[in-house]
Amino acid sequence: VVEFGNKVDQQLSTMVLSLARELIEAAIPGVLEAVPTFRSLMVHYDPAVIAFTDLIEFIDAAICGIPVVANEYPVWKLPVCYDSSVAPDLTEIASSAGLPPSQIIERHCAPRYHVYMLGFLPGQAYMGDLPEELAFPRRQSPRSKIAAGSVAIAMNITCIFPQEGPCGWHIIGRSPVRLWEKGTANTLLTPGDKVMFTPVSLPEYEILLAKVSAGEHLILQDGVAT
Amino acid sequence: MSPALEVLAPGLLSTLQDLGRPGFQHLGIPVGGALDPTSLQAANILVGNPPKTAVVEIAYLGPTIAVDAQEVRLAVVGAETPIEILSDVSAPRGKRIERCRSIVLRRGEVMRIGALSKAAVLYLAAEGGFELPPVLGSYATCLRGRFGGWQGRALATGDRLPLRLSRASARVELCLQDFAVDAQVKFRAILGPQADYFSDASIRKFFDSEYTVCGSDRMGMLLRGPRIEHQHGFDLISDATATGCIQVPGSGQPIVLLADRQTTGGYPKIATVISADLPALGRLAVGAKISFESVTLEFAHQARCKYLKEIAEIPGKVRPLLRSNSELGADLNSQDLVGVIKT
C-alpha cells in the first residue's frame, strides 16, 4: 500500500491515480494490479517474479516523476430523480441541515464531483466533495435493502449504488444510469472522471430507465476536464 | 441432449470456482475464486485437467448429482465427507468411495456427497471441465455481484451443468498419495497495513490470543476472542483490501477477508495473513480455534515460493489407483454375490 496522506483530498487523489497509471503503463512483470483509493494505492505483486526491493525502487522513482499537471478526464452529466418516492432520506437530511429539500437538491447538483475510486461492487463510484452542509455521518442503522441506482450521501462523499443490497448511507435520489455492463470491463465511470448531477422528474426518470433497460446508450458525456 | 451433470440436491452452497479474475479490482470487480486453491488444483490433476480449470466448490453439505452423459470422470478433493455412488436415482444405497481419487460414472449413475467434516470446503472436478461462458477470463461465481460461473448463483435443484466431454478418456484411475490438507491452527501474518491504529499492547494481545471462527461465508470470516481496542478510533478512509486482511471493526472482534472480499473497505487492518496460508485459511470451518503468528515480509515471500513449489509437486503424488479390500467387499455386497455363496 502506497499512502499519500490521510485525508480525502483531490490533490492526493490525482497523485494516487498518476502513480496507478505509471505502474500499469510500465507493465512490470510481477506487478499484478494497482487499485487506487481515496488517498492510497494498493499494489498487488507476485514476490516470486519481482523482488520487493525492486518494486519499491520503481515506485519511489515513479513518485518523484509524477507530473504536477493532472491528466484530462471526461465530464459526465448524470440524471438523478429526487422525487420523495425514490428519496427516503431527503426530508430527514433537509431537516438536519436546516434547509428546504429543494435547497438540498440544488446543492447536491451544484459541484463538479471528482471520482476518487471504484469499489465495493462493480462500477460503484465514490465521488466528492459534497458541500459542507450536506456532509453527515452514516445512518445509525443501515437499511437491509436499497434499490439499484440509489443516489446516496455520507461524510463528504456521494455515491450511486449499482445494485440492490444493504446500505448505511442516506438515500436522497435515484439515477437510471447503468454503471457497469455486466460481464465486461466496461464501467461508466473510472477513477479521475468528473461528474455533475442533473435533476429529472419521476416521469423523465422512468422514461430514461426504460431506455437504459432496453439497452439504449444515453449520451451522458459533456466534454473533458483536468 | 448435450452432456451434463444434473443437480438432484444442491447441498448448502455449491458454486463454480476457479482461481478467480484478478485485474479488475480498480473497477470494483472482486477477484473471487476458490477458498482453497490447493484442493481445487489437486482435483483437476486427478481427472487430467489443466490445474486451474473451473470445478464445483462445495461448502459444508455436499450435493447429489446424476450423470446425464455417456460417461464422465470425476474427482473429489477437500474436506472429509461420505461419498456414495448409486446405480440410479431410486437405488436405496450405493457404494462408498474415498476422496482424492478419480472415478468414471456412467449415464444415470448418481454421486451423493454428504456433510463435510474437519474443513469447510470440498472440490468436485469433471474431466474436460464445464461448458460455460467465461466472464472477464474466469468461471468463478461472484455471488454478491450475481455474475460468473453458473448463472451468477449457487447450484439449485434441477440445474443441468453442461460438460465439455460426453465420455471419459481411456486411462487408469488415479489417486493422490501423501496429500494431506490438515487443519492448520496457527496462521502466519504480516503486520498492517494499519497497525498504527492499534497500541503495542493491542497488537501483542492479538497475536497472543486464541480466536474461534464463529461465522463465515465466501467474503469473510468472523472471529470471536479477546476484544482488540483501537488507539484513536476505528474510522478509516476506505482503502483497498487484500485476501487475508484482518479487519478490526468497532466491536473489536476481527474479520478475516476471504476470496470474495469487497475490493475496498473502511475498517483498520491490524495484520494480513500471508498468501502461503490462504488455502488453509479458506478451508477453516465454523468452530475452528486458531491463532496468529507475526512474521516478516521477507518470511512471507519465502513461504510463498515454498507454497508454489508444493503445488508444483502435486502431480508427482499421483499414483494409479489400487482398489481397497473394503471397496471390493462393497462391490460383492451390492451384487448380492455374498448371498449366492451362502445358499
mmCIF file with all atom_site columns, N, CA, C and O in Angstrom, chain A residues 6-7 33 35 37-38 40 42 44-47 52 118-123 163 180 182-185 187, chain B residues 22-29 135-136 144-147 236-241 263-264 297 301 304 308:
data_model
loop_
_atom_site.group_PDB
_atom_site.id
_atom_site.type_symbol
_atom_site.label_atom_id
_atom_site.label_alt_id
_atom_site.label_comp_id
_atom_site.label_asym_id
_atom_site.label_entity_id
_atom_site.label_seq_id
_atom_site.pdbx_PDB_ins_code
_atom_site.Cartn_x
_atom_site.Cartn_y
_atom_site.Cartn_z
_atom_site.occupancy
_atom_site.B_iso_or_equiv
_atom_site.pdbx_formal_charge
_atom_site.auth_seq_id
_atom_site.auth_comp_id
_atom_site.auth_asym_id
_atom_site.auth_atom_id
_atom_site.pdbx_PDB_model_num
ATOM 1   N N  . ASN A 1 6   ? -3.502  11.357  4.691   1.00 0.00 ? 6   ASN A N  1
ATOM 2   C CA . ASN A 1 6   ? -4.568  10.762  5.483   1.00 0.00 ? 6   ASN A CA 1
ATOM 3   C C  . ASN A 1 6   ? -5.829  11.615  5.454   1.00 0.00 ? 6   ASN A C  1
ATOM 4   O O  . ASN A 1 6   ? -6.402  11.937  6.475   1.00 0.00 ? 6   ASN A O  1
ATOM 5   N N  . LYS A 1 7   ? -6.218  12.052  4.273   1.00 0.00 ? 7   LYS A N  1
ATOM 6   C CA . LYS A 1 7   ? -7.476  12.774  4.136   1.00 0.00 ? 7   LYS A CA 1
ATOM 7   C C  . LYS A 1 7   ? -8.038  12.559  2.732   1.00 0.00 ? 7   LYS A C  1
ATOM 8   O O  . LYS A 1 7   ? -7.305  12.139  1.827   1.00 0.00 ? 7   LYS A O  1
ATOM 9   N N  . GLU A 1 33  ? -1.748  -5.957  -10.074 1.00 0.00 ? 33  GLU A N  1
ATOM 10  C CA . GLU A 1 33  ? -2.836  -4.977  -10.104 1.00 0.00 ? 33  GLU A CA 1
ATOM 11  C C  . GLU A 1 33  ? -2.443  -3.761  -9.294  1.00 0.00 ? 33  GLU A C  1
ATOM 12  O O  . GLU A 1 33  ? -1.706  -3.861  -8.317  1.00 0.00 ? 33  GLU A O  1
ATOM 13  N N  . VAL A 1 35  ? -4.631  -0.804  -7.394  1.00 0.00 ? 35  VAL A N  1
ATOM 14  C CA . VAL A 1 35  ? -6.006  -0.425  -7.049  1.00 0.00 ? 35  VAL A CA 1
ATOM 15  C C  . VAL A 1 35  ? -6.002  0.930   -6.330  1.00 0.00 ? 35  VAL A C  1
ATOM 16  O O  . VAL A 1 35  ? -5.623  1.021   -5.164  1.00 0.00 ? 35  VAL A O  1
ATOM 17  N N  . THR A 1 37  ? -7.393  4.122   -4.321  1.00 0.00 ? 37  THR A N  1
ATOM 18  C CA . THR A 1 37  ? -8.475  4.517   -3.423  1.00 0.00 ? 37  THR A CA 1
ATOM 19  C C  . THR A 1 37  ? -8.269  6.000   -3.093  1.00 0.00 ? 37  THR A C  1
ATOM 20  O O  . THR A 1 37  ? -7.411  6.643   -3.680  1.00 0.00 ? 37  THR A O  1
ATOM 21  N N  . PHE A 1 38  ? -9.055  6.526   -2.145  1.00 0.00 ? 38  PHE A N  1
ATOM 22  C CA . PHE A 1 38  ? -9.040  7.971   -1.879  1.00 0.00 ? 38  PHE A CA 1
ATOM 23  C C  . PHE A 1 38  ? -7.638  8.563   -1.770  1.00 0.00 ? 38  PHE A C  1
ATOM 24  O O  . PHE A 1 38  ? -7.333  9.579   -2.363  1.00 0.00 ? 38  PHE A O  1
ATOM 25  N N  . SER A 1 40  ? -4.634  6.357   -1.222  1.00 0.00 ? 40  SER A N  1
ATOM 26  C CA . SER A 1 40  ? -3.568  5.362   -1.273  1.00 0.00 ? 40  SER A CA 1
ATOM 27  C C  . SER A 1 40  ? -3.735  4.460   -2.486  1.00 0.00 ? 40  SER A C  1
ATOM 28  O O  . SER A 1 40  ? -4.809  4.397   -3.093  1.00 0.00 ? 40  SER A O  1
ATOM 29  N N  . MET A 1 42  ? -3.097  0.487   -3.654  1.00 0.00 ? 42  MET A N  1
ATOM 30  C CA . MET A 1 42  ? -2.734  -0.886  -3.281  1.00 0.00 ? 42  MET A CA 1
ATOM 31  C C  . MET A 1 42  ? -2.125  -1.549  -4.502  1.00 0.00 ? 42  MET A C  1
ATOM 32  O O  . MET A 1 42  ? -2.752  -1.591  -5.562  1.00 0.00 ? 42  MET A O  1
ATOM 33  N N  . HIS A 1 44  ? -0.793  -5.029  -5.938  1.00 0.00 ? 44  HIS A N  1
ATOM 34  C CA . HIS A 1 44  ? -0.717  -6.477  -5.761  1.00 0.00 ? 44  HIS A CA 1
ATOM 35  C C  . HIS A 1 44  ? 0.427   -6.987  -6.621  1.00 0.00 ? 44  HIS A C  1
ATOM 36  O O  . HIS A 1 44  ? 0.482   -6.694  -7.812  1.00 0.00 ? 44  HIS A O  1
ATOM 37  N N  . TYR A 1 45  ? 1.349   -7.734  -6.025  1.00 0.00 ? 45  TYR A N  1
ATOM 38  C CA . TYR A 1 45  ? 2.504   -8.213  -6.797  1.00 0.00 ? 45  TYR A CA 1
ATOM 39  C C  . TYR A 1 45  ? 2.814   -9.655  -6.428  1.00 0.00 ? 45  TYR A C  1
ATOM 40  O O  . TYR A 1 45  ? 2.357   -10.158 -5.391  1.00 0.00 ? 45  TYR A O  1
ATOM 41  N N  . ASP A 1 46  ? 3.581   -10.303 -7.301  1.00 0.00 ? 46  ASP A N  1
ATOM 42  C CA . ASP A 1 46  ? 3.982   -11.685 -7.049  1.00 0.00 ? 46  ASP A CA 1
ATOM 43  C C  . ASP A 1 46  ? 5.464   -11.692 -6.682  1.00 0.00 ? 46  ASP A C  1
ATOM 44  O O  . ASP A 1 46  ? 6.318   -11.483 -7.539  1.00 0.00 ? 46  ASP A O  1
ATOM 45  N N  . PRO A 1 47  ? 5.765   -11.931 -5.401  1.00 0.00 ? 47  PRO A N  1
ATOM 46  C CA . PRO A 1 47  ? 7.170   -11.871 -4.961  1.00 0.00 ? 47  PRO A CA 1
ATOM 47  C C  . PRO A 1 47  ? 8.034   -12.948 -5.612  1.00 0.00 ? 47  PRO A C  1
ATOM 48  O O  . PRO A 1 47  ? 9.262   -12.860 -5.570  1.00 0.00 ? 47  PRO A O  1
ATOM 49  N N  . PHE A 1 52  ? 10.655  -7.403  -3.753  1.00 0.00 ? 52  PHE A N  1
ATOM 50  C CA . PHE A 1 52  ? 10.004  -6.269  -3.097  1.00 0.00 ? 52  PHE A CA 1
ATOM 51  C C  . PHE A 1 52  ? 10.868  -5.010  -3.230  1.00 0.00 ? 52  PHE A C  1
ATOM 52  O O  . PHE A 1 52  ? 10.368  -3.930  -3.554  1.00 0.00 ? 52  PHE A O  1
ATOM 53  N N  . LEU A 1 118 ? -13.375 3.405   -7.476  1.00 0.00 ? 118 LEU A N  1
ATOM 54  C CA . LEU A 1 118 ? -14.460 2.450   -7.672  1.00 0.00 ? 118 LEU A CA 1
ATOM 55  C C  . LEU A 1 118 ? -14.231 1.323   -6.670  1.00 0.00 ? 118 LEU A C  1
ATOM 56  O O  . LEU A 1 118 ? -13.093 0.885   -6.497  1.00 0.00 ? 118 LEU A O  1
ATOM 57  N N  . GLY A 1 119 ? -15.284 0.886   -6.041  1.00 0.00 ? 119 GLY A N  1
ATOM 58  C CA . GLY A 1 119 ? -15.084 -0.183  -5.073  1.00 0.00 ? 119 GLY A CA 1
ATOM 59  C C  . GLY A 1 119 ? -16.381 -0.745  -4.564  1.00 0.00 ? 119 GLY A C  1
ATOM 60  O O  . GLY A 1 119 ? -17.458 -0.261  -4.916  1.00 0.00 ? 119 GLY A O  1
ATOM 61  N N  . PHE A 1 120 ? -16.266 -1.749  -3.747  1.00 0.00 ? 120 PHE A N  1
ATOM 62  C CA . PHE A 1 120 ? -17.376 -2.443  -3.110  1.00 0.00 ? 120 PHE A CA 1
ATOM 63  C C  . PHE A 1 120 ? -18.116 -3.327  -4.099  1.00 0.00 ? 120 PHE A C  1
ATOM 64  O O  . PHE A 1 120 ? -18.155 -4.525  -3.935  1.00 0.00 ? 120 PHE A O  1
ATOM 65  N N  . LEU A 1 121 ? -18.718 -2.756  -5.128  1.00 0.00 ? 121 LEU A N  1
ATOM 66  C CA . LEU A 1 121 ? -19.377 -3.548  -6.170  1.00 0.00 ? 121 LEU A CA 1
ATOM 67  C C  . LEU A 1 121 ? -18.908 -3.025  -7.533  1.00 0.00 ? 121 LEU A C  1
ATOM 68  O O  . LEU A 1 121 ? -18.507 -1.871  -7.643  1.00 0.00 ? 121 LEU A O  1
ATOM 69  N N  . PRO A 1 122 ? -18.989 -3.868  -8.586  1.00 0.00 ? 122 PRO A N  1
ATOM 70  C CA . PRO A 1 122 ? -18.520 -3.424  -9.903  1.00 0.00 ? 122 PRO A CA 1
ATOM 71  C C  . PRO A 1 122 ? -19.157 -2.096  -10.326 1.00 0.00 ? 122 PRO A C  1
ATOM 72  O O  . PRO A 1 122 ? -20.377 -1.955  -10.311 1.00 0.00 ? 122 PRO A O  1
ATOM 73  N N  . GLY A 1 123 ? -18.316 -1.136  -10.667 1.00 0.00 ? 123 GLY A N  1
ATOM 74  C CA . GLY A 1 123 ? -18.783 0.140   -11.192 1.00 0.00 ? 123 GLY A CA 1
ATOM 75  C C  . GLY A 1 123 ? -19.222 1.145   -10.147 1.00 0.00 ? 123 GLY A C  1
ATOM 76  O O  . GLY A 1 123 ? -19.620 2.264   -10.497 1.00 0.00 ? 123 GLY A O  1
ATOM 77  N N  . GLN A 1 163 ? -26.354 -1.796  -7.579  1.00 0.00 ? 163 GLN A N  1
ATOM 78  C CA . GLN A 1 163 ? -27.358 -2.861  -7.470  1.00 0.00 ? 163 GLN A CA 1
ATOM 79  C C  . GLN A 1 163 ? -27.986 -2.903  -6.090  1.00 0.00 ? 163 GLN A C  1
ATOM 80  O O  . GLN A 1 163 ? -27.479 -2.320  -5.137  1.00 0.00 ? 163 GLN A O  1
ATOM 81  N N  . TRP A 1 180 ? -22.350 -0.381  -14.818 1.00 0.00 ? 180 TRP A N  1
ATOM 82  C CA . TRP A 1 180 ? -21.469 -1.476  -15.232 1.00 0.00 ? 180 TRP A CA 1
ATOM 83  C C  . TRP A 1 180 ? -22.210 -2.350  -16.224 1.00 0.00 ? 180 TRP A C  1
ATOM 84  O O  . TRP A 1 180 ? -23.362 -2.712  -15.986 1.00 0.00 ? 180 TRP A O  1
ATOM 85  N N  . LYS A 1 182 ? -22.675 -5.689  -17.288 1.00 0.00 ? 182 LYS A N  1
ATOM 86  C CA . LYS A 1 182 ? -22.423 -6.981  -16.657 1.00 0.00 ? 182 LYS A CA 1
ATOM 87  C C  . LYS A 1 182 ? -21.547 -7.865  -17.550 1.00 0.00 ? 182 LYS A C  1
ATOM 88  O O  . LYS A 1 182 ? -21.784 -7.970  -18.751 1.00 0.00 ? 182 LYS A O  1
ATOM 89  N N  . GLY A 1 183 ? -20.565 -8.483  -16.936 1.00 0.00 ? 183 GLY A N  1
ATOM 90  C CA . GLY A 1 183 ? -19.733 -9.431  -17.661 1.00 0.00 ? 183 GLY A CA 1
ATOM 91  C C  . GLY A 1 183 ? -18.643 -8.799  -18.495 1.00 0.00 ? 183 GLY A C  1
ATOM 92  O O  . GLY A 1 183 ? -17.977 -9.483  -19.265 1.00 0.00 ? 183 GLY A O  1
ATOM 93  N N  . THR A 1 184 ? -18.447 -7.491  -18.379 1.00 0.00 ? 184 THR A N  1
ATOM 94  C CA . THR A 1 184 ? -17.397 -6.826  -19.153 1.00 0.00 ? 184 THR A CA 1
ATOM 95  C C  . THR A 1 184 ? -16.542 -5.960  -18.228 1.00 0.00 ? 184 THR A C  1
ATOM 96  O O  . THR A 1 184 ? -16.853 -5.804  -17.051 1.00 0.00 ? 184 THR A O  1
ATOM 97  N N  . ALA A 1 185 ? -15.486 -5.383  -18.799 1.00 0.00 ? 185 ALA A N  1
ATOM 98  C CA . ALA A 1 185 ? -14.671 -4.446  -18.026 1.00 0.00 ? 185 ALA A CA 1
ATOM 99  C C  . ALA A 1 185 ? -15.129 -3.016  -18.300 1.00 0.00 ? 185 ALA A C  1
ATOM 100 O O  . ALA A 1 185 ? -14.395 -2.067  -18.052 1.00 0.00 ? 185 ALA A O  1
ATOM 101 N N  . THR A 1 187 ? -17.054 0.002   -17.290 1.00 0.00 ? 187 THR A N  1
ATOM 102 C CA . THR A 1 187 ? -17.789 0.724   -16.262 1.00 0.00 ? 187 THR A CA 1
ATOM 103 C C  . THR A 1 187 ? -18.041 2.118   -16.821 1.00 0.00 ? 187 THR A C  1
ATOM 104 O O  . THR A 1 187 ? -17.232 2.637   -17.582 1.00 0.00 ? 187 THR A O  1
ATOM 105 N N  . PRO B 2 22  ? -8.379  -11.845 -11.341 1.00 0.00 ? 22  PRO B N  1
ATOM 106 C CA . PRO B 2 22  ? -7.606  -10.663 -10.979 1.00 0.00 ? 22  PRO B CA 1
ATOM 107 C C  . PRO B 2 22  ? -7.530  -9.696  -12.158 1.00 0.00 ? 22  PRO B C  1
ATOM 108 O O  . PRO B 2 22  ? -7.758  -10.096 -13.299 1.00 0.00 ? 22  PRO B O  1
ATOM 109 N N  . GLY B 2 23  ? -7.239  -8.453  -11.886 1.00 0.00 ? 23  GLY B N  1
ATOM 110 C CA . GLY B 2 23  ? -7.016  -7.481  -12.949 1.00 0.00 ? 23  GLY B CA 1
ATOM 111 C C  . GLY B 2 23  ? -8.087  -6.428  -13.069 1.00 0.00 ? 23  GLY B C  1
ATOM 112 O O  . GLY B 2 23  ? -7.955  -5.502  -13.855 1.00 0.00 ? 23  GLY B O  1
ATOM 113 N N  . PHE B 2 24  ? -9.183  -6.543  -12.300 1.00 0.00 ? 24  PHE B N  1
ATOM 114 C CA . PHE B 2 24  ? -10.296 -5.606  -12.452 1.00 0.00 ? 24  PHE B CA 1
ATOM 115 C C  . PHE B 2 24  ? -10.727 -4.977  -11.123 1.00 0.00 ? 24  PHE B C  1
ATOM 116 O O  . PHE B 2 24  ? -11.812 -4.410  -11.024 1.00 0.00 ? 24  PHE B O  1
ATOM 117 N N  . GLN B 2 25  ? -9.866  -5.090  -10.119 1.00 0.00 ? 25  GLN B N  1
ATOM 118 C CA . GLN B 2 25  ? -10.243 -4.551  -8.803  1.00 0.00 ? 25  GLN B CA 1
ATOM 119 C C  . GLN B 2 25  ? -10.391 -3.037  -8.835  1.00 0.00 ? 25  GLN B C  1
ATOM 120 O O  . GLN B 2 25  ? -11.149 -2.473  -8.052  1.00 0.00 ? 25  GLN B O  1
ATOM 121 N N  . HIS B 2 26  ? -9.662  -2.368  -9.745  1.00 0.00 ? 26  HIS B N  1
ATOM 122 C CA . HIS B 2 26  ? -9.770  -0.903  -9.819  1.00 0.00 ? 26  HIS B CA 1
ATOM 123 C C  . HIS B 2 26  ? -11.152 -0.482  -10.316 1.00 0.00 ? 26  HIS B C  1
ATOM 124 O O  . HIS B 2 26  ? -11.517 0.680   -10.225 1.00 0.00 ? 26  HIS B O  1
ATOM 125 N N  . LEU B 2 27  ? -11.936 -1.444  -10.850 1.00 0.00 ? 27  LEU B N  1
ATOM 126 C CA . LEU B 2 27  ? -13.306 -1.155  -11.286 1.00 0.00 ? 27  LEU B CA 1
ATOM 127 C C  . LEU B 2 27  ? -14.327 -1.643  -10.257 1.00 0.00 ? 27  LEU B C  1
ATOM 128 O O  . LEU B 2 27  ? -15.533 -1.604  -10.499 1.00 0.00 ? 27  LEU B O  1
ATOM 129 N N  . GLY B 2 28  ? -13.835 -2.137  -9.134  1.00 0.00 ? 28  GLY B N  1
ATOM 130 C CA . GLY B 2 28  ? -14.729 -2.638  -8.087  1.00 0.00 ? 28  GLY B CA 1
ATOM 131 C C  . GLY B 2 28  ? -15.121 -4.092  -8.283  1.00 0.00 ? 28  GLY B C  1
ATOM 132 O O  . GLY B 2 28  ? -16.015 -4.591  -7.609  1.00 0.00 ? 28  GLY B O  1
ATOM 133 N N  . ILE B 2 29  ? -14.457 -4.770  -9.226  1.00 0.00 ? 29  ILE B N  1
ATOM 134 C CA . ILE B 2 29  ? -14.814 -6.163  -9.513  1.00 0.00 ? 29  ILE B CA 1
ATOM 135 C C  . ILE B 2 29  ? -13.933 -7.085  -8.663  1.00 0.00 ? 29  ILE B C  1
ATOM 136 O O  . ILE B 2 29  ? -12.713 -7.105  -8.822  1.00 0.00 ? 29  ILE B O  1
ATOM 137 N N  . VAL B 2 135 ? -16.501 -15.037 -17.714 1.00 0.00 ? 135 VAL B N  1
ATOM 138 C CA . VAL B 2 135 ? -16.741 -13.609 -17.505 1.00 0.00 ? 135 VAL B CA 1
ATOM 139 C C  . VAL B 2 135 ? -15.403 -12.994 -17.120 1.00 0.00 ? 135 VAL B C  1
ATOM 140 O O  . VAL B 2 135 ? -14.806 -13.378 -16.109 1.00 0.00 ? 135 VAL B O  1
ATOM 141 N N  . LEU B 2 136 ? -14.905 -12.070 -17.949 1.00 0.00 ? 136 LEU B N  1
ATOM 142 C CA . LEU B 2 136 ? -13.605 -11.443 -17.731 1.00 0.00 ? 136 LEU B CA 1
ATOM 143 C C  . LEU B 2 136 ? -12.533 -12.503 -17.475 1.00 0.00 ? 136 LEU B C  1
ATOM 144 O O  . LEU B 2 136 ? -11.749 -12.413 -16.531 1.00 0.00 ? 136 LEU B O  1
ATOM 145 N N  . ARG B 2 144 ? -22.308 -12.042 -4.771  1.00 0.00 ? 144 ARG B N  1
ATOM 146 C CA . ARG B 2 144 ? -22.862 -10.729 -4.439  1.00 0.00 ? 144 ARG B CA 1
ATOM 147 C C  . ARG B 2 144 ? -23.098 -9.903  -5.704  1.00 0.00 ? 144 ARG B C  1
ATOM 148 O O  . ARG B 2 144 ? -24.078 -9.178  -5.810  1.00 0.00 ? 144 ARG B O  1
ATOM 149 N N  . GLY B 2 145 ? -22.197 -10.037 -6.682  1.00 0.00 ? 145 GLY B N  1
ATOM 150 C CA . GLY B 2 145 ? -22.358 -9.312  -7.940  1.00 0.00 ? 145 GLY B CA 1
ATOM 151 C C  . GLY B 2 145 ? -23.285 -10.031 -8.915  1.00 0.00 ? 145 GLY B C  1
ATOM 152 O O  . GLY B 2 145 ? -23.624 -9.499  -9.959  1.00 0.00 ? 145 GLY B O  1
ATOM 153 N N  . ARG B 2 146 ? -23.652 -11.275 -8.573  1.00 0.00 ? 146 ARG B N  1
ATOM 154 C CA . ARG B 2 146 ? -24.567 -12.091 -9.391  1.00 0.00 ? 146 ARG B CA 1
ATOM 155 C C  . ARG B 2 146 ? -24.065 -12.251 -10.819 1.00 0.00 ? 146 ARG B C  1
ATOM 156 O O  . ARG B 2 146 ? -24.800 -12.041 -11.772 1.00 0.00 ? 146 ARG B O  1
ATOM 157 N N  . PHE B 2 147 ? -22.799 -12.598 -10.970 1.00 0.00 ? 147 PHE B N  1
ATOM 158 C CA . PHE B 2 147 ? -22.287 -12.889 -12.311 1.00 0.00 ? 147 PHE B CA 1
ATOM 159 C C  . PHE B 2 147 ? -21.218 -13.982 -12.214 1.00 0.00 ? 147 PHE B C  1
ATOM 160 O O  . PHE B 2 147 ? -20.724 -14.294 -11.141 1.00 0.00 ? 147 PHE B O  1
ATOM 161 N N  . LEU B 2 236 ? -11.667 4.882   9.326   1.00 0.00 ? 236 LEU B N  1
ATOM 162 C CA . LEU B 2 236 ? -10.565 4.853   8.372   1.00 0.00 ? 236 LEU B CA 1
ATOM 163 C C  . LEU B 2 236 ? -11.128 5.324   7.047   1.00 0.00 ? 236 LEU B C  1
ATOM 164 O O  . LEU B 2 236 ? -12.246 4.986   6.690   1.00 0.00 ? 236 LEU B O  1
ATOM 165 N N  . ILE B 2 237 ? -10.360 6.131   6.332   1.00 0.00 ? 237 ILE B N  1
ATOM 166 C CA . ILE B 2 237 ? -10.768 6.477   4.976   1.00 0.00 ? 237 ILE B CA 1
ATOM 167 C C  . ILE B 2 237 ? -10.631 5.186   4.172   1.00 0.00 ? 237 ILE B C  1
ATOM 168 O O  . ILE B 2 237 ? -9.552  4.598   4.141   1.00 0.00 ? 237 ILE B O  1
ATOM 169 N N  . SER B 2 238 ? -11.731 4.718   3.579   1.00 0.00 ? 238 SER B N  1
ATOM 170 C CA . SER B 2 238 ? -11.736 3.431   2.869   1.00 0.00 ? 238 SER B CA 1
ATOM 171 C C  . SER B 2 238 ? -10.500 3.282   1.997   1.00 0.00 ? 238 SER B C  1
ATOM 172 O O  . SER B 2 238 ? -10.137 4.204   1.286   1.00 0.00 ? 238 SER B O  1
ATOM 173 N N  . ASP B 2 239 ? -9.873  2.116   2.071   1.00 0.00 ? 239 ASP B N  1
ATOM 174 C CA . ASP B 2 239 ? -8.800  1.839   1.119   1.00 0.00 ? 239 ASP B CA 1
ATOM 175 C C  . ASP B 2 239 ? -8.926  0.407   0.626   1.00 0.00 ? 239 ASP B C  1
ATOM 176 O O  . ASP B 2 239 ? -9.870  -0.301  0.987   1.00 0.00 ? 239 ASP B O  1
ATOM 177 N N  . ALA B 2 240 ? -7.996  0.011   -0.225  1.00 0.00 ? 240 ALA B N  1
ATOM 178 C CA . ALA B 2 240 ? -8.130  -1.283  -0.892  1.00 0.00 ? 240 ALA B CA 1
ATOM 179 C C  . ALA B 2 240 ? -7.848  -2.426  0.087   1.00 0.00 ? 240 ALA B C  1
ATOM 180 O O  . ALA B 2 240 ? -7.166  -2.245  1.090   1.00 0.00 ? 240 ALA B O  1
ATOM 181 N N  . THR B 2 241 ? -8.369  -3.591  -0.219  1.00 0.00 ? 241 THR B N  1
ATOM 182 C CA . THR B 2 241 ? -8.186  -4.762  0.631   1.00 0.00 ? 241 THR B CA 1
ATOM 183 C C  . THR B 2 241 ? -7.383  -5.827  -0.116  1.00 0.00 ? 241 THR B C  1
ATOM 184 O O  . THR B 2 241 ? -7.210  -5.745  -1.328  1.00 0.00 ? 241 THR B O  1
ATOM 185 N N  . THR B 2 263 ? -13.569 -5.130  -2.863  1.00 0.00 ? 263 THR B N  1
ATOM 186 C CA . THR B 2 263 ? -12.248 -4.622  -3.271  1.00 0.00 ? 263 THR B CA 1
ATOM 187 C C  . THR B 2 263 ? -11.735 -3.521  -2.351  1.00 0.00 ? 263 THR B C  1
ATOM 188 O O  . THR B 2 263 ? -10.541 -3.303  -2.262  1.00 0.00 ? 263 THR B O  1
ATOM 189 N N  . THR B 2 264 ? -12.670 -2.794  -1.680  1.00 0.00 ? 264 THR B N  1
ATOM 190 C CA . THR B 2 264 ? -12.253 -1.728  -0.771  1.00 0.00 ? 264 THR B CA 1
ATOM 191 C C  . THR B 2 264 ? -13.013 -1.878  0.542   1.00 0.00 ? 264 THR B C  1
ATOM 192 O O  . THR B 2 264 ? -14.071 -2.491  0.580   1.00 0.00 ? 264 THR B O  1
ATOM 193 N N  . LEU B 2 297 ? 7.873   -9.618  6.214   1.00 0.00 ? 297 LEU B N  1
ATOM 194 C CA . LEU B 2 297 ? 7.524   -9.655  4.802   1.00 0.00 ? 297 LEU B CA 1
ATOM 195 C C  . LEU B 2 297 ? 8.440   -10.636 4.062   1.00 0.00 ? 297 LEU B C  1
ATOM 196 O O  . LEU B 2 297 ? 7.999   -11.400 3.203   1.00 0.00 ? 297 LEU B O  1
ATOM 197 N N  . HIS B 2 301 ? 7.461   -13.886 1.743   1.00 0.00 ? 301 HIS B N  1
ATOM 198 C CA . HIS B 2 301 ? 7.915   -14.138 0.365   1.00 0.00 ? 301 HIS B CA 1
ATOM 199 C C  . HIS B 2 301 ? 8.500   -15.545 0.232   1.00 0.00 ? 301 HIS B C  1
ATOM 200 O O  . HIS B 2 301 ? 8.200   -16.264 -0.715  1.00 0.00 ? 301 HIS B O  1
ATOM 201 N N  . ARG B 2 304 ? 5.818   -18.124 0.332   1.00 0.00 ? 304 ARG B N  1
ATOM 202 C CA . ARG B 2 304 ? 5.067   -18.197 -0.919  1.00 0.00 ? 304 ARG B CA 1
ATOM 203 C C  . ARG B 2 304 ? 5.811   -19.053 -1.947  1.00 0.00 ? 304 ARG B C  1
ATOM 204 O O  . ARG B 2 304 ? 5.212   -19.894 -2.615  1.00 0.00 ? 304 ARG B O  1
ATOM 205 N N  . LEU B 2 308 ? 4.413   -22.432 -3.708  1.00 0.00 ? 308 LEU B N  1
ATOM 206 C CA . LEU B 2 308 ? 4.332   -22.668 -5.153  1.00 0.00 ? 308 LEU B CA 1
ATOM 207 C C  . LEU B 2 308 ? 5.049   -23.965 -5.526  1.00 0.00 ? 308 LEU B C  1
ATOM 208 O O  . LEU B 2 308 ? 4.614   -24.697 -6.415  1.00 0.00 ? 308 LEU B O  1
#
